[in-house]
Short mmCIF file of C-alpha atoms in Angstrom, two decimals:
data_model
loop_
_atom_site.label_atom_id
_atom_site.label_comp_id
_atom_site.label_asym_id
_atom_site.label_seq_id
_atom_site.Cartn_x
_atom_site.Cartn_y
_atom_site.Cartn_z
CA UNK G 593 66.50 91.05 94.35
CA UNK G 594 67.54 91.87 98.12
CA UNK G 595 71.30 93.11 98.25
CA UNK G 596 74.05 91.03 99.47
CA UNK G 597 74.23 92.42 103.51
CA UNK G 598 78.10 92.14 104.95
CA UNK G 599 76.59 92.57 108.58
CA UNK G 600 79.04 92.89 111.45
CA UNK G 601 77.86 93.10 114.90
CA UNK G 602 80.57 94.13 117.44
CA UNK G 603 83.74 94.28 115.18
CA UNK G 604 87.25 93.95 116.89
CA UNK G 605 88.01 97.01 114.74
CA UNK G 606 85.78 99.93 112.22
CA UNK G 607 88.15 102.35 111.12
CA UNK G 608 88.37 105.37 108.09
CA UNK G 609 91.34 105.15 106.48
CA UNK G 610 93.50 106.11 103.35
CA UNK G 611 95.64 104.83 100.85
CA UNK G 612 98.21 107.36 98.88
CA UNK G 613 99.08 110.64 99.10
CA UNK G 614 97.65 114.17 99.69
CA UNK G 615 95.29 115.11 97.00
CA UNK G 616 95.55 111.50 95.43
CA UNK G 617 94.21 109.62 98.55
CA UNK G 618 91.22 106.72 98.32
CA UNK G 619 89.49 107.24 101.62
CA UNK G 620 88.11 103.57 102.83
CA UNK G 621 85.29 102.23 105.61
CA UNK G 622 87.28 99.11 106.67
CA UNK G 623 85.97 96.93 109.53
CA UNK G 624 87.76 93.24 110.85
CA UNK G 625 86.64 90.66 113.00
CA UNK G 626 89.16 88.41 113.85
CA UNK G 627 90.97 87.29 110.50
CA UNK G 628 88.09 88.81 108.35
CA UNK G 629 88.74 92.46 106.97
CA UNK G 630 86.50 94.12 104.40
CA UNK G 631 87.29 97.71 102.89
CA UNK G 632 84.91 99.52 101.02
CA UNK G 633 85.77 102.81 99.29
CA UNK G 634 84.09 106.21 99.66
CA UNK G 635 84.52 110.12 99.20
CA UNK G 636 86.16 112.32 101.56
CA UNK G 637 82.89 114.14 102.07
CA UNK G 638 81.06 110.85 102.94
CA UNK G 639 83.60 110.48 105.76
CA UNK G 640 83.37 113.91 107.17
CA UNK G 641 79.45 113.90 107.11
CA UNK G 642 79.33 110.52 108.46
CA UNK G 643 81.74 111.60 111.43
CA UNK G 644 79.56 114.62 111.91
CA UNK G 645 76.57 113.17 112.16
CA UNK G 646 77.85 110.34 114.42
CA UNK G 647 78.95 113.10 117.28
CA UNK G 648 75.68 114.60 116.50
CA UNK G 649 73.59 111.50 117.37
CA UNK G 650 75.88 110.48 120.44
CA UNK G 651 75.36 114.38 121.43
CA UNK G 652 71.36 113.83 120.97
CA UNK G 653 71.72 110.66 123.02
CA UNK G 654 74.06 111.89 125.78
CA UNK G 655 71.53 114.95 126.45
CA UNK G 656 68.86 112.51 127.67
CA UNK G 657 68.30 112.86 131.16
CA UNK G 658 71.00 110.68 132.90
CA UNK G 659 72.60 109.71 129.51
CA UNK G 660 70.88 106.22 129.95
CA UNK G 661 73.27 104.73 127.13
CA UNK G 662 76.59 106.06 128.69
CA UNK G 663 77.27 107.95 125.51
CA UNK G 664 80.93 109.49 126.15
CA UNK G 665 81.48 113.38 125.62
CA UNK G 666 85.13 112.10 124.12
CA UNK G 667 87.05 109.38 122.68
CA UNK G 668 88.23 107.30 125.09
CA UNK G 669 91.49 107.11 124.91
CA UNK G 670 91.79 103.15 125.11
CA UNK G 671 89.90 103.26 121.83
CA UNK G 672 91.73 105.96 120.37
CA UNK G 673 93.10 104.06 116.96
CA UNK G 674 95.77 106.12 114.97
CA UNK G 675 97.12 103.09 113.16
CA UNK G 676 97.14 102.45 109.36
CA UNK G 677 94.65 100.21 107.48
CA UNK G 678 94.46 96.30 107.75
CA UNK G 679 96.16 94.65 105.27
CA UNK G 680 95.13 93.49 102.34
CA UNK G 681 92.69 96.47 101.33
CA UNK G 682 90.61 94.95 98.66
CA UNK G 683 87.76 97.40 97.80
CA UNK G 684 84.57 95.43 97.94
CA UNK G 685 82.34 98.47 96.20
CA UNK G 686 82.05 101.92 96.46
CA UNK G 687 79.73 103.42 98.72
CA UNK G 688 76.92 105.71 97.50
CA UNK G 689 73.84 105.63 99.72
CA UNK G 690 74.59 105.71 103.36
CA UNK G 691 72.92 105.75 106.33
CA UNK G 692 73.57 106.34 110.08
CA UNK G 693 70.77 104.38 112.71
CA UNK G 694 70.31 103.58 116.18
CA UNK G 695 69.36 100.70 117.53
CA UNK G 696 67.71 101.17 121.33
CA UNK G 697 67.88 97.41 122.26
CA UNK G 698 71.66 97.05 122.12
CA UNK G 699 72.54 100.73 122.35
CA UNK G 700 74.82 100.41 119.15
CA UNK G 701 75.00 102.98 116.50
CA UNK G 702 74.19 101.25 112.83
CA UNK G 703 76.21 102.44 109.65
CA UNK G 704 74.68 101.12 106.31
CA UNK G 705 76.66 101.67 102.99
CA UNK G 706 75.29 100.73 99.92
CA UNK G 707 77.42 99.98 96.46
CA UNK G 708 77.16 102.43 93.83
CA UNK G 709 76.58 100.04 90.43
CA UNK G 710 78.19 100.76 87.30
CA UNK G 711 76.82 99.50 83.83
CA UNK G 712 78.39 100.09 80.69
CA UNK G 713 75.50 102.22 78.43
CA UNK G 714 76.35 99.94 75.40
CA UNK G 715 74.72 97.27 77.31
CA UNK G 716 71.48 99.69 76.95
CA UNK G 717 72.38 101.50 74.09
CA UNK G 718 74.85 100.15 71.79
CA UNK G 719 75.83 104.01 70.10
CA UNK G 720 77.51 104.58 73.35
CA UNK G 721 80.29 102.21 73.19
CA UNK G 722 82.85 102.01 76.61
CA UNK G 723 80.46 104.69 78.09
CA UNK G 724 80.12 104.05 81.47
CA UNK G 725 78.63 106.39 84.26
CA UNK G 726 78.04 105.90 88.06
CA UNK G 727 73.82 105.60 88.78
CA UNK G 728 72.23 104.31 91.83
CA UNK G 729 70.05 101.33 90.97
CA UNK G 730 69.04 98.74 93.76
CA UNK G 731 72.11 98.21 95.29
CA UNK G 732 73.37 94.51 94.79
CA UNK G 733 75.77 94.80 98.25
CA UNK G 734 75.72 96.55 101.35
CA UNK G 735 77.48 97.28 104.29
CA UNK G 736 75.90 97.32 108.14
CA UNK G 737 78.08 97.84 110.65
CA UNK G 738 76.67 97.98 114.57
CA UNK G 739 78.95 99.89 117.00
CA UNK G 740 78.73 100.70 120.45
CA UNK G 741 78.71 104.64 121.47
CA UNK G 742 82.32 104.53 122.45
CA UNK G 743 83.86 102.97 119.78
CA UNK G 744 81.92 105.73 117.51
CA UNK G 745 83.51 108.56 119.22
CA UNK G 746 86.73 106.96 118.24
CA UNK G 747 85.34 106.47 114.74
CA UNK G 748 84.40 110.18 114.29
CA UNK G 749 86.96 111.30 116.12
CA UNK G 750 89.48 109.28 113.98
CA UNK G 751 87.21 109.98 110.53
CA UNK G 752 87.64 113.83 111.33
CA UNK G 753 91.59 113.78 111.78
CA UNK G 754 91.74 111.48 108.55
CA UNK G 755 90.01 114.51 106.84
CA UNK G 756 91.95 117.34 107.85
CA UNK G 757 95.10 115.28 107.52
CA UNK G 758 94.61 116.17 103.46
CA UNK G 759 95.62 119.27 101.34
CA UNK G 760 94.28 122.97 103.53
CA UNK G 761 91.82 124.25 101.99
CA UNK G 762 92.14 127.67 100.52
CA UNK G 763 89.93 130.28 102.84
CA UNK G 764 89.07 132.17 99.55
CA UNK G 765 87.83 129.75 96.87
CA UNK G 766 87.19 126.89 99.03
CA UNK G 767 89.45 124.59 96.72
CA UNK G 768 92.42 122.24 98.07
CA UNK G 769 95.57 124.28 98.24
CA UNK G 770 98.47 123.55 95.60
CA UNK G 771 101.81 124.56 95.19
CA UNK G 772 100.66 126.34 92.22
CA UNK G 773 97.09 127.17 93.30
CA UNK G 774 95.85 130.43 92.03
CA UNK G 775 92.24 131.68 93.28
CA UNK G 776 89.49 132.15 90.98
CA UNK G 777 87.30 134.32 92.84
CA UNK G 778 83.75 135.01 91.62
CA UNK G 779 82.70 137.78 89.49
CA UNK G 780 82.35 140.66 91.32
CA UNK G 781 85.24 140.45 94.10
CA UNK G 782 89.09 141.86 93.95
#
């Protein structure tokens, strides 16, 4: 069966945002178009990777001789968007699969996430009662989302600052900092 596609072309708004505090914070794709607003949740590492990969496919288009699409070296800073999530955010799914496109004939960049589904293993196997783990099966929703190249430098841009806006990161063991944190380096170093 064909997932359920939540397609918007041209939204008034596609933003990362989060909900909570540092070290506690749900990290969401949210997009509107006029009164509609859908969130869908995701890891912080999604976001940074996506955001990375954006500025690297804008960078790859940009290089072409005469940057045919007008691909922008920076945000511009009418579409620079540092406020907080719509409201309501419902979380629709969370995202697993993702995937970043391009599509030539209206020069928009095309983000796909697709729902992670959860099934209890008792519905499988009944010995595993209120078991339930996270696989990726065909995907029952999914979320496309066309942009043009300006509106995703603002979306890396803003994905990025989202990011860093969390917990450092300790230099050492790689792990978010804590008032507490003690480093557990690997065997081998003092």
């Amino acid at each position: 069966m064909s997932p359920t596609v939540h397609a918007f072309d041209w939204p008034d708004r596609f933003v990362v945002g989060t909900l909570g505090e540092p070290g506690q914070r749900t990290f969401f794709l949210q997009v509107r178009t006029g009164p509609e607003i859908l969130s869908v949740s995701l890891e912080k590492q999604q976001a940074a990777a996506l955001a990375d990969r954006i500025d690297e496919v804008l960078d790859t288009l940009m290089a072409e001789e005469g940057n045919p699409f007008s691909v922008p070296s920076g945000t511009p800073a009418e579409l620079d968007d540092v406020d907080p999530l719509d409201e309501p955010v419902l979380d629709l799914f969370r995202a697993g699969t993702m995937s970043l496109g391009w599509d030539p004939a209206t020069s928009q960049i095309v983000i796909e996430a697709f729902a992670i589904a959860e099934i209890a293993l008792d519905d499988i196997v009944p010995e595993f009662d209120e078991t339930i783990v996270e696989i990726e099966l065909e995907p029952d929703e999914m979320l496309r989302v066309k942009i043009p190249v300006g509106s995703a430098r603002a979306f890396a841009k803003r994905a990025r600052d989202i990011v860093g806006a969390g917990r450092p990161v300790c230099s050492l063991c790689g792990e978010p900092m804590e008032d507490d944190h003690v480093c557990e380096l690997p065997d081998g170093f003092q």
